[in-house]
Short mmCIF file of C-alpha atoms and ligand atoms in Angstrom, two decimals:
data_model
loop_
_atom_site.label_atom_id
_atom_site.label_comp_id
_atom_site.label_asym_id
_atom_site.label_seq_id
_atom_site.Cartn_x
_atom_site.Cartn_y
_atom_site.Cartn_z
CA UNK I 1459 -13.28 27.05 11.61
CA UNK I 1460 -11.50 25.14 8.76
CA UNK I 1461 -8.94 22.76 10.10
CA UNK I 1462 -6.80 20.90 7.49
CA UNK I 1463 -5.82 17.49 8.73
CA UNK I 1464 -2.24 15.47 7.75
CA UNK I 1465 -2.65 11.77 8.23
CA UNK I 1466 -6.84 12.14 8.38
CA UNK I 1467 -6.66 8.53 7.48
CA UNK I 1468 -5.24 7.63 10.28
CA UNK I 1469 -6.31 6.61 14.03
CA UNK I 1470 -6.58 9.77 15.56
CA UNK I 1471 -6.82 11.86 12.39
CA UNK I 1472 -10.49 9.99 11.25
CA UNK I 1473 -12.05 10.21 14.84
CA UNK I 1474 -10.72 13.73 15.25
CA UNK I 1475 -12.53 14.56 11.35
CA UNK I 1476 -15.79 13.17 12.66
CA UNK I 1477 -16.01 15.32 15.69
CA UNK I 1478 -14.61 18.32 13.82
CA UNK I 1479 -17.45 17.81 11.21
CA UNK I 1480 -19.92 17.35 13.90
CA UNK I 1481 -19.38 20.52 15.77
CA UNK I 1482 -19.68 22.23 12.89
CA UNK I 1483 -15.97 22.64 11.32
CA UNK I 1484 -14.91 22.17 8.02
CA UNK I 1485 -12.34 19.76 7.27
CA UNK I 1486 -9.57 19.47 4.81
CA UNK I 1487 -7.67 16.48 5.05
CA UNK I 1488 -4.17 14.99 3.16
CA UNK I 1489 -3.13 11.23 3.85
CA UNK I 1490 -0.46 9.23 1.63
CA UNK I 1491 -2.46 5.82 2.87
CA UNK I 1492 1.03 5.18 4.34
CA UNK I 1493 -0.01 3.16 7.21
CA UNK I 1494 -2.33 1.00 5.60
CA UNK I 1495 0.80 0.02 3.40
CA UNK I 1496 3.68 -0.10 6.29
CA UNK I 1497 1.21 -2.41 8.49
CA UNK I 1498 0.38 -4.93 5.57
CA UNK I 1499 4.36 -4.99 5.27
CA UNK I 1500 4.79 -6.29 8.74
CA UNK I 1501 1.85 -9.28 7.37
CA UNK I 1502 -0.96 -7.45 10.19
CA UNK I 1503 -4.19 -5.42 9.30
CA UNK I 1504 -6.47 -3.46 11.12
CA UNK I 1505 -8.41 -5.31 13.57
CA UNK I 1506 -11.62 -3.76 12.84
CA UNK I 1507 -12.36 -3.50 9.33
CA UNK I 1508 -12.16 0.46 8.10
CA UNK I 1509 -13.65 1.62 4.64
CA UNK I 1510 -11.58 3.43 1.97
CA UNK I 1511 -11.14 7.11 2.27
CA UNK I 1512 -13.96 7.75 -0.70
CA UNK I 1513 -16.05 5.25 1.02
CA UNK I 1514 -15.32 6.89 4.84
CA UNK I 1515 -16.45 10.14 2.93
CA UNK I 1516 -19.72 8.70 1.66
CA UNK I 1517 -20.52 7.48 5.24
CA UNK I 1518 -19.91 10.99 7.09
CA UNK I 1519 -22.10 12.22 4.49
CA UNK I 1520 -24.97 9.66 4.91
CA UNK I 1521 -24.51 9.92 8.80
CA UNK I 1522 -23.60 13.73 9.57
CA UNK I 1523 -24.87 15.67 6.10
CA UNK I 1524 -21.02 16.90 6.05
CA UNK I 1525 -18.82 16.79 3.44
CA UNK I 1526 -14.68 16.36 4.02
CA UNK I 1527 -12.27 17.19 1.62
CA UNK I 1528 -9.59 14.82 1.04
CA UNK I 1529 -6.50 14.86 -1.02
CA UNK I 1530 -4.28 11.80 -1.54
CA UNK I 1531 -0.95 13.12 -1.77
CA UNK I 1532 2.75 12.98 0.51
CA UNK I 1533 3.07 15.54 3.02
CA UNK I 1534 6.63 15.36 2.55
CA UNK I 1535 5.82 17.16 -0.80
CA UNK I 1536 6.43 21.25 -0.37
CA UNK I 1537 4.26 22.10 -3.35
CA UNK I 1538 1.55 19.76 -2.44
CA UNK I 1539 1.00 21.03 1.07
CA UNK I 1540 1.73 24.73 0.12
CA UNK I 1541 -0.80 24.78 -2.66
CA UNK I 1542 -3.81 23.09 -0.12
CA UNK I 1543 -3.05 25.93 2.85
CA UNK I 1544 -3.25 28.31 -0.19
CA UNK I 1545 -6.07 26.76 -1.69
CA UNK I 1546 -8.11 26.22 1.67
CA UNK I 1547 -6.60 29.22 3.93
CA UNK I 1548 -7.25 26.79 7.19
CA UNK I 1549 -7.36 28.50 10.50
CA UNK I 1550 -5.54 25.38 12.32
CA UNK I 1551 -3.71 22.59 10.65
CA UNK I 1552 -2.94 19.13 12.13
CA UNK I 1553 0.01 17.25 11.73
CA UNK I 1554 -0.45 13.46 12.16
CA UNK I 1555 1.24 12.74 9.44
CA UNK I 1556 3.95 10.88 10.49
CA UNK I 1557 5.48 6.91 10.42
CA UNK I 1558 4.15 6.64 14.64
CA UNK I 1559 5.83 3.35 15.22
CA UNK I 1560 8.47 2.81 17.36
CA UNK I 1561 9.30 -1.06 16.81
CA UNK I 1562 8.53 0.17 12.70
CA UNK I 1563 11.65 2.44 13.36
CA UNK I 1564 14.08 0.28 15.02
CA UNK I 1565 13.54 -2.40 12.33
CA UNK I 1566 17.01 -1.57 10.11
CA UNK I 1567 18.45 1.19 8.46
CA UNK I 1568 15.99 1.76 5.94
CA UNK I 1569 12.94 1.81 8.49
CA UNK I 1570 15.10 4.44 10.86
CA UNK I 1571 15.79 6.78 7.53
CA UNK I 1572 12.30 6.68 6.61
CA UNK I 1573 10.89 7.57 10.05
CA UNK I 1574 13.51 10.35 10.27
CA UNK I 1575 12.85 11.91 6.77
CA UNK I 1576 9.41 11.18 6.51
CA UNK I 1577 8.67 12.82 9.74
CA UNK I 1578 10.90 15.83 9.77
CA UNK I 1579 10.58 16.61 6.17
CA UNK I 1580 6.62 16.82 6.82
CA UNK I 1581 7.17 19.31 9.97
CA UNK I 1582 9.34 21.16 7.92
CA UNK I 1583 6.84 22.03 4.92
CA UNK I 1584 4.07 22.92 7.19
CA UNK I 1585 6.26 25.62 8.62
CA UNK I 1586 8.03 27.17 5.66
CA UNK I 1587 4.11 26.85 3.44
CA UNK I 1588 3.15 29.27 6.63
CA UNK I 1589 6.47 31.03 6.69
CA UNK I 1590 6.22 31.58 2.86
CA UNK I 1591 2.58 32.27 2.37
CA UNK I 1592 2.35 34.24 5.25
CA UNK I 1593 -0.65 33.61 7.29
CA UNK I 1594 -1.44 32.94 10.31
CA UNK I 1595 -2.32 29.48 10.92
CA UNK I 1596 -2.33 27.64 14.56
CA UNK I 1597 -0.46 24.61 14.44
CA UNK I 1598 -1.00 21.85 16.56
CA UNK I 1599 1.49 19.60 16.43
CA UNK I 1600 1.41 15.95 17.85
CA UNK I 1601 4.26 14.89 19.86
CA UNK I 1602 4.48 12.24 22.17
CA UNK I 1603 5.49 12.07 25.89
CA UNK I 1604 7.95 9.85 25.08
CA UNK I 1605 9.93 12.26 24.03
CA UNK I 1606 11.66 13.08 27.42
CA UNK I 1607 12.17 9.77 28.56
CA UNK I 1608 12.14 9.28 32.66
CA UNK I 1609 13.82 12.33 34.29
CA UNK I 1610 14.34 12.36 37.84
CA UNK I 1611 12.26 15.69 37.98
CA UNK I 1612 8.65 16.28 37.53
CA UNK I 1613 8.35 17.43 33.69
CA UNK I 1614 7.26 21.18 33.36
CA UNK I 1615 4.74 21.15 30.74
CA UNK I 1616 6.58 24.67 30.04
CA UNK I 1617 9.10 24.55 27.02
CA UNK I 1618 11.23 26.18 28.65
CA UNK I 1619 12.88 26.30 32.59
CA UNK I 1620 14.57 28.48 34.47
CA UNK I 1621 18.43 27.10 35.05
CA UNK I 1622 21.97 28.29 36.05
CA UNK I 1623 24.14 27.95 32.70
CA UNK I 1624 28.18 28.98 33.75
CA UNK I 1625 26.32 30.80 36.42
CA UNK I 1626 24.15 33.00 34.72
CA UNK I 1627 20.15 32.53 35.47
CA UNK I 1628 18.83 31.78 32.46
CA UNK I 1629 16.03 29.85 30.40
CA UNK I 1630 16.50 26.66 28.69
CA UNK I 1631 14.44 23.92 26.66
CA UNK I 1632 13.20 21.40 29.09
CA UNK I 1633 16.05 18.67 28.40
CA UNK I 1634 14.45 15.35 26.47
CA UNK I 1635 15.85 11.55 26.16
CA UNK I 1636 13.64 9.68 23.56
CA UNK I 1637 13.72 5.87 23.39
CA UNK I 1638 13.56 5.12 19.48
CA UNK I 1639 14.14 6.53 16.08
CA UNK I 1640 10.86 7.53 15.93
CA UNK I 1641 10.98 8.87 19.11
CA UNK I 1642 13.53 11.13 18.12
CA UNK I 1643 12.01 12.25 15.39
CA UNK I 1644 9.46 13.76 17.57
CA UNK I 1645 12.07 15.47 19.79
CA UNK I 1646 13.52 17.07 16.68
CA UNK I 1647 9.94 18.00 15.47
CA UNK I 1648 9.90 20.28 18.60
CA UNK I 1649 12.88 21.94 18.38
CA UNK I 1650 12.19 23.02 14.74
CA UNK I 1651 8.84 24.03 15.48
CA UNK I 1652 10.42 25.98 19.07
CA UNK I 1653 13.08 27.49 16.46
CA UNK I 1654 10.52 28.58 14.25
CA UNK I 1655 8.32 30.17 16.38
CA UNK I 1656 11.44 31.81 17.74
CA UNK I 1657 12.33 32.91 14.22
CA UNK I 1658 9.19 33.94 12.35
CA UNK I 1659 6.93 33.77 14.80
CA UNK I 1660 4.57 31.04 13.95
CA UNK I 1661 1.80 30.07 16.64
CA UNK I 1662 2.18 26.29 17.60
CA UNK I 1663 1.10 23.80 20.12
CA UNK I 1664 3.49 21.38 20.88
CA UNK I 1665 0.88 18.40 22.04
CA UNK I 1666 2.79 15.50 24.21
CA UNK I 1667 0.84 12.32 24.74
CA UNK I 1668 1.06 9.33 26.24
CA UNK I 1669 -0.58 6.36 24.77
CA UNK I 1670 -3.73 6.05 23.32
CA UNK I 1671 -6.23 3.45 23.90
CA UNK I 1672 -10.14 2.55 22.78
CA UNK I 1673 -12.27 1.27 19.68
CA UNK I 1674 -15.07 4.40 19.42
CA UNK I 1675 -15.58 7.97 20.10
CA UNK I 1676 -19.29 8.99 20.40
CA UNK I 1677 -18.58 10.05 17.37
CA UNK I 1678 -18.57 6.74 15.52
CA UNK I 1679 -22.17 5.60 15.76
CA UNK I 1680 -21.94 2.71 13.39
CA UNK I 1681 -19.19 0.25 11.90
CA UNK I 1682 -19.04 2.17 8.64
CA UNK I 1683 -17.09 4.67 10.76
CA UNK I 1684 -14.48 2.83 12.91
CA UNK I 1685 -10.85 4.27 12.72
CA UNK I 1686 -8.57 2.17 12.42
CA UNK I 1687 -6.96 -0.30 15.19
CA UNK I 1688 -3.45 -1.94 15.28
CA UNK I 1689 -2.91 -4.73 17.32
CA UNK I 1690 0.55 -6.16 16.14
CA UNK I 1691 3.91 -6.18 17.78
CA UNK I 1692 5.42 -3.08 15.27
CA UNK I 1693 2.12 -1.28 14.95
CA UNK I 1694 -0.23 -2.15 18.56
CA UNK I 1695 0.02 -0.20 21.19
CA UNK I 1696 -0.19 -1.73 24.68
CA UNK I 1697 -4.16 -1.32 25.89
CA UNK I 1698 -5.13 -1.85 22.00
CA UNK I 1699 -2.88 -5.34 21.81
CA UNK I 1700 -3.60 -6.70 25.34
CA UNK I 1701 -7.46 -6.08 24.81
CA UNK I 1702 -7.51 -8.13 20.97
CA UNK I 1703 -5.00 -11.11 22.50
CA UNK I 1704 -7.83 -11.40 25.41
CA UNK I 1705 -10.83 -11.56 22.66
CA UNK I 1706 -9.12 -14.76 21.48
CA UNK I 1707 -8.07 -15.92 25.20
CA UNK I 1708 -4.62 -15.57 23.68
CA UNK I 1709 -2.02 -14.96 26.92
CA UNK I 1710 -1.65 -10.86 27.50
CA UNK I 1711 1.93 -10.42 26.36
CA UNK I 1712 4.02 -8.04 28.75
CA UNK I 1713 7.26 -7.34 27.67
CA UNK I 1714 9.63 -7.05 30.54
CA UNK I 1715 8.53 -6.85 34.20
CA UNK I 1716 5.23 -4.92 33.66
CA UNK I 1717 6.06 -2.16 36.06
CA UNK I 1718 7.05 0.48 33.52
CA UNK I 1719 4.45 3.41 33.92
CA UNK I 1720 2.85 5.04 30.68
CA UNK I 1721 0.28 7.79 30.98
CA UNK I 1722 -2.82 6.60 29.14
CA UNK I 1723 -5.43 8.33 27.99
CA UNK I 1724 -8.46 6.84 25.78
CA UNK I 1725 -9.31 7.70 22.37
CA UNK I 1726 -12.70 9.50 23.32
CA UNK I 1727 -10.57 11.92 25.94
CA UNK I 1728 -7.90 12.69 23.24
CA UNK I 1729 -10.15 13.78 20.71
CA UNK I 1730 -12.01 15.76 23.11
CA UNK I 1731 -9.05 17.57 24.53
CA UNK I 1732 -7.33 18.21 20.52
CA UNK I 1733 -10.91 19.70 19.18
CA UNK I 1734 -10.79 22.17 22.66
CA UNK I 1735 -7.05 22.93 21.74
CA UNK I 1736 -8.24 23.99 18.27
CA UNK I 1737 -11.00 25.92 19.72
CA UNK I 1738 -8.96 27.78 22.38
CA UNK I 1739 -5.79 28.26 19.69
CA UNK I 1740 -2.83 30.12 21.55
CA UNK I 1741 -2.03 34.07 21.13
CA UNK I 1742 -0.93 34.51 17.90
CA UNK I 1743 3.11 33.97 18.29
CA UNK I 1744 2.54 31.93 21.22
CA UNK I 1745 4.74 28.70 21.54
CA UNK I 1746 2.75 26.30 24.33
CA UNK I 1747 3.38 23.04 25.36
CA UNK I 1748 0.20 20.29 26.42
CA UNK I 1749 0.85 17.67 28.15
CA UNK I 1750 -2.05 15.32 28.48
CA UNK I 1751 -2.65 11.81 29.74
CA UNK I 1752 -5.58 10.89 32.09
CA UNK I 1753 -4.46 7.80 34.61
CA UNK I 1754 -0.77 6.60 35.16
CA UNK I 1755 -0.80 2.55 35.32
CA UNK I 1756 1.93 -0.01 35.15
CA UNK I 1757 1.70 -2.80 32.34
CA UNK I 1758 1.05 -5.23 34.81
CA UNK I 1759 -1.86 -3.11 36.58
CA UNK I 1760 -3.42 -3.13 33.06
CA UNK I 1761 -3.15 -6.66 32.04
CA UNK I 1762 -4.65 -7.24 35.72
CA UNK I 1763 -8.03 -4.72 34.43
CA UNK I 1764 -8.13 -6.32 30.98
CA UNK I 1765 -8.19 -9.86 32.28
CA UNK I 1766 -11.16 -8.44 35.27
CA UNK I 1767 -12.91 -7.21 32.62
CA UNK I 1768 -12.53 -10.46 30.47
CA UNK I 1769 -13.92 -12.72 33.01
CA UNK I 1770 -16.98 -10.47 33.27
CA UNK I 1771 -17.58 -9.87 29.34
CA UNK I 1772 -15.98 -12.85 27.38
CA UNK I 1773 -16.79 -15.28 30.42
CA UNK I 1774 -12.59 -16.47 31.10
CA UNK I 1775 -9.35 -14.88 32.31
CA UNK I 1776 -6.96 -15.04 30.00
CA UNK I 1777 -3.29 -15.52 31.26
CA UNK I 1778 -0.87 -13.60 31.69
CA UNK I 1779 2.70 -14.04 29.98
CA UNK I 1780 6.18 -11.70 30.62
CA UNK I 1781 8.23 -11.97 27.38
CA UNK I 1782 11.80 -10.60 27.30
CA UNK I 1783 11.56 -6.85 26.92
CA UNK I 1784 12.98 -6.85 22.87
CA UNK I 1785 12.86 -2.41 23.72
CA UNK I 1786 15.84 -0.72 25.96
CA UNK I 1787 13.76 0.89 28.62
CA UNK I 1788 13.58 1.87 32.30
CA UNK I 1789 11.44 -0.47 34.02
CA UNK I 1790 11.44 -0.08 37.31
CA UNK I 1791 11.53 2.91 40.42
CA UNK I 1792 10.14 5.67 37.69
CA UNK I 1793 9.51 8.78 38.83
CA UNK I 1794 6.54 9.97 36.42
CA UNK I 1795 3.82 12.72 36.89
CA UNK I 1796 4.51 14.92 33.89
CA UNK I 1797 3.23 18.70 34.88
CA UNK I 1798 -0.57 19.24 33.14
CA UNK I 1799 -1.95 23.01 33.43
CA UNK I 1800 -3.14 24.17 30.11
CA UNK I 1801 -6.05 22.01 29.47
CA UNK I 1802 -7.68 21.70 33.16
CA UNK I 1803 -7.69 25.60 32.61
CA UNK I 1804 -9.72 25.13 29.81
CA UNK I 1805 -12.07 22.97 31.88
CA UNK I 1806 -11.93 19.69 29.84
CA UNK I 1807 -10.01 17.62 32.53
CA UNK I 1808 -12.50 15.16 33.54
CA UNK I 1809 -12.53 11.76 32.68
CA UNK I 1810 -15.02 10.49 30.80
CA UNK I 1811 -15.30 7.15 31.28
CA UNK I 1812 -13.17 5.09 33.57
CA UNK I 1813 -10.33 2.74 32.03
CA UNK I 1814 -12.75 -0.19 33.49
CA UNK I 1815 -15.89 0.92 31.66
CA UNK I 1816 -13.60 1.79 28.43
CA UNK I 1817 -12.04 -2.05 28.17
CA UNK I 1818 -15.52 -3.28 28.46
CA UNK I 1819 -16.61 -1.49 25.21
CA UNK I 1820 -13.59 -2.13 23.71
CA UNK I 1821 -14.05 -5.86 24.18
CA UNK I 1822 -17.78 -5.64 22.69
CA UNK I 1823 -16.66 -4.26 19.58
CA UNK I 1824 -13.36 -6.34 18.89
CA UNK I 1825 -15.27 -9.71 19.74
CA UNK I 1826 -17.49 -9.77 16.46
CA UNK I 1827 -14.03 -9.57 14.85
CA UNK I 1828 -12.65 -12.08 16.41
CA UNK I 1829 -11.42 -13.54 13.54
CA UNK I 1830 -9.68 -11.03 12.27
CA UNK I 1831 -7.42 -11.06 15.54
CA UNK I 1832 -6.87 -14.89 15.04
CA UNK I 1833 -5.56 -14.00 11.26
CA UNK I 1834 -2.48 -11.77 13.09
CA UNK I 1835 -2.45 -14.12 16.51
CA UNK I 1836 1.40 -14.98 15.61
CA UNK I 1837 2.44 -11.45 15.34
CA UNK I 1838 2.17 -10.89 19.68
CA UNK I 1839 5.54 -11.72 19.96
CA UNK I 1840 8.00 -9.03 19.37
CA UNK I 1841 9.78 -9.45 16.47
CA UNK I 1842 11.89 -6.08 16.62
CA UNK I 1843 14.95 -6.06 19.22
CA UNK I 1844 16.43 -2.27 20.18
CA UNK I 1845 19.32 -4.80 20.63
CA UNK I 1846 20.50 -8.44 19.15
N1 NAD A 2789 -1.76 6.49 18.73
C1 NAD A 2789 -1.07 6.84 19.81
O1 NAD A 2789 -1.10 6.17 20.84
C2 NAD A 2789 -0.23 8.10 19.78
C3 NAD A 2789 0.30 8.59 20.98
C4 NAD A 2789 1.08 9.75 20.96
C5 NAD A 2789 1.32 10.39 19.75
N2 NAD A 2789 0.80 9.88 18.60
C6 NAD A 2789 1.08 10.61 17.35
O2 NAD A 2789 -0.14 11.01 16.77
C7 NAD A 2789 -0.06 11.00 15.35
C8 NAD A 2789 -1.17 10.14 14.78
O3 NAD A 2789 -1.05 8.85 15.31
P1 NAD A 2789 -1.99 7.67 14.85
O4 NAD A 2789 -2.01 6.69 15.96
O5 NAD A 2789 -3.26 8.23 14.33
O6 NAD A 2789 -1.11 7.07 13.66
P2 NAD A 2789 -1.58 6.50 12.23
O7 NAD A 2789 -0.38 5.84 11.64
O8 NAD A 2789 -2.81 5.69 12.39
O9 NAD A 2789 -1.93 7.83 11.44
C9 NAD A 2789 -0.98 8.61 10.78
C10 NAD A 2789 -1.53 8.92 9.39
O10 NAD A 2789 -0.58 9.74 8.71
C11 NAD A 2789 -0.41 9.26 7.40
N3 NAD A 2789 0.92 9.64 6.93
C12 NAD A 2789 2.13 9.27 7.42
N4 NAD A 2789 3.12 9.84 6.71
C13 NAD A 2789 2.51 10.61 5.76
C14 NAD A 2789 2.98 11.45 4.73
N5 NAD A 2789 4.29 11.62 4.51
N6 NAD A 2789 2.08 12.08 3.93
C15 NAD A 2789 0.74 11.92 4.14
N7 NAD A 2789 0.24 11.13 5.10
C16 NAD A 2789 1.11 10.49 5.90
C17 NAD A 2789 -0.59 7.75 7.50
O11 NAD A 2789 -0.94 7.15 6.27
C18 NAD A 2789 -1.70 7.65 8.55
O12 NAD A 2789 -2.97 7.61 7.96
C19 NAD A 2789 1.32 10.46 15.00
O13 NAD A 2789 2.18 11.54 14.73
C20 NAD A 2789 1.75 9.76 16.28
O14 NAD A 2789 3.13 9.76 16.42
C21 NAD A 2789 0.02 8.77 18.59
#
């Protein structure tokens, strides 16, 4: 298949080009180098050290024989991502391509306009280049679980449910609550690609997440290849932050009590399940929904693994420190299974290595860059509030 990636630069958009390429796929990919910009803004850097994009390219070549395609350009540019679907005709296209951090969004006005615009203007061209040029192209799209907040129902990984509006039993779109700018972004991403598929028909995959954690696929066999990883208080995400702050014995910052619940699943299990979702592509016309996260664990129950782990790799427990919770978030009595049945049906459920055995590679590969984490140590601490 060819699969053109938006935001191939990124975390999950390298890792998911290097197993594309190695099963065989050819890949197209677009990135603005946005996030390499928007993290050195907030004074942080990735913690393992990534190449350049022409540099990334010479490695894949060196290690795989495969060649990827890359164009620097905006995908909030119509002409620019119209001409490379008509140029490259891809069978599926990816959209990463989007500002992905929450704290990044709540910083001021400007940050919230350019998460909005950025993000929905992207979603936007990718439909009306298919709309306009008429093809048939699978898009998978990713979302984010947090994009329905904590309901107190079990989330149907269906769009749509079956409800009594004014007393007539009808359908409607499974109701959402995000918790940030840019999580709102990613609700409206959904209903324009659930409008559009109502509208022109356009095949989509609406892929909702939880948080992703780890330093390697099997894919990245040497340090030429890493992806990048954020550590930070804007740009980290919780497993990724916790397991740098132990490498330097630095306390593992909790915000709030530590008993909100996230669905986490690790790097290697996302890519798997996204190269599967672009192998098994929907009908054509088909709207579906994936929910996908592998173990449900409080903060605290995570801090609790990482600091195990630490004893047993890095020789010390590091503490363990509650800060004030700067987001506006439920944090206790959650309800949360969200409903998973697409992907165990395509048989790519398992786990494939345990949190436990995940942390302890995680902590092999970040200690040689231990220095690197020491450079951003002051930038733990939240520094955006949701409120003053
Ligand atoms: N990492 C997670 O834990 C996680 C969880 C759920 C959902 N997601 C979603 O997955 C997607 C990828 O996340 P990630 O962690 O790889 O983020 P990332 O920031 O590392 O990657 C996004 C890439 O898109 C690029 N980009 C952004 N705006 C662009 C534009 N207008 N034009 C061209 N390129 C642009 C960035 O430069 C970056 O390389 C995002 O949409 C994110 O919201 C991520």
């Amino acid at each position: 298949m060819r699969v053109l990636i938006l935001g191939i630069d990124g975390y999950l958009g390298w890792a998911l080009a290097l197993r594309l390429v190695r099963r065989g796929h050819e890949v197209v990919g677009i990135d603005n180098l946005y996030t390499r910009k928007a993290v050195a803004e907030v004074g942080s850097d990735s913690a393992l050290p990534i190449l350049s994009m022409q540099d990334r390219i010479k490695a894949v070549e060196e290690a795989f024989g495969a060649r990827i395609e890359f164009i620097e350009g905006d995908a909030t540019n119509y002409y620019l991502i119209r001409k490379a679907m008509d140029k490259h005709r891809p069978d599926a296209v990816v959209h990463f391509a989007e500002q992905r951090s929450a704290p990044y969004s709540m910083i001021d006005i400007e940050h919230a306009k350019h998460t909005v615009i950025n993000n929905l203007t992207s979603t936007l061209n990718v439909i009306y280049a298919i709309k306009e040029l008429k093809r048939d192209v699978h898009v998978l799209k990713m979302g984010t679980l947090g994009e329905y907040g904590y309901p107190a129902f079990r989330i149907p990984e269906d769009a749509f449910i079956d409800a009594v509006i004014q007393g007539i039993r009808d359908k409607i779109v499974v109701p959402r609550w995000a918790g940030s700018w840019y999580h709102w972004s990613k609700v409206f991403d959904s209903y324009m690609l659930l409008y559009a598929n109502k509208l022109w028909g356009l095949t989509i995959t609406d892929f909702h997440q939880g948080p992703v954690y780890g330093t390697r696929t099997t894919d990245i066999v040497s340090e030429e290849l890493f992806t990048r990883f954020d550590v930070d208080d804007v740009w980290g995400t919780v497993i990724n932050r916790f397991c740098a702050e132990a490498v330097i014995n630095h306390p593992l910052t909790i915000y709030g009590s530590g008993l909100q619940k996230k669905g986490f699943t690790s790097l290697e299990d996302t890519i798997t399940a996204l190269a599967a979702l672009i192998e098994n592509p929907p009908e054509p016309g088909e709207f579906r929904t994936v929910h996908h996260y592998r173990e449900i664990k409080t903060l605290n129950e995570m801090a609790e693994l990482i600091r195990r782990v630490a004893k047993q790799i890095l020789g010390y427990e590091p503490e363990i420190m509650h800060l004030p919770n700067p987001r506006v978030e439920p944090e206790e009595d959650l309800l949360y299974e969200p409903e998973k049945r697409v992907l165990p049906k395509l048989g790519i459920y398992r786990l494939t290595r345990v949190m436990e055995d995940e942390v302890v590679m995680m902590l092999k590969d970040l200690k040689p860059h231990a220095d690197r984490v020491k450079r951003i140590e002051a930038l733990f601490r939240p520094r955006v509030k949701w409120r003053d």
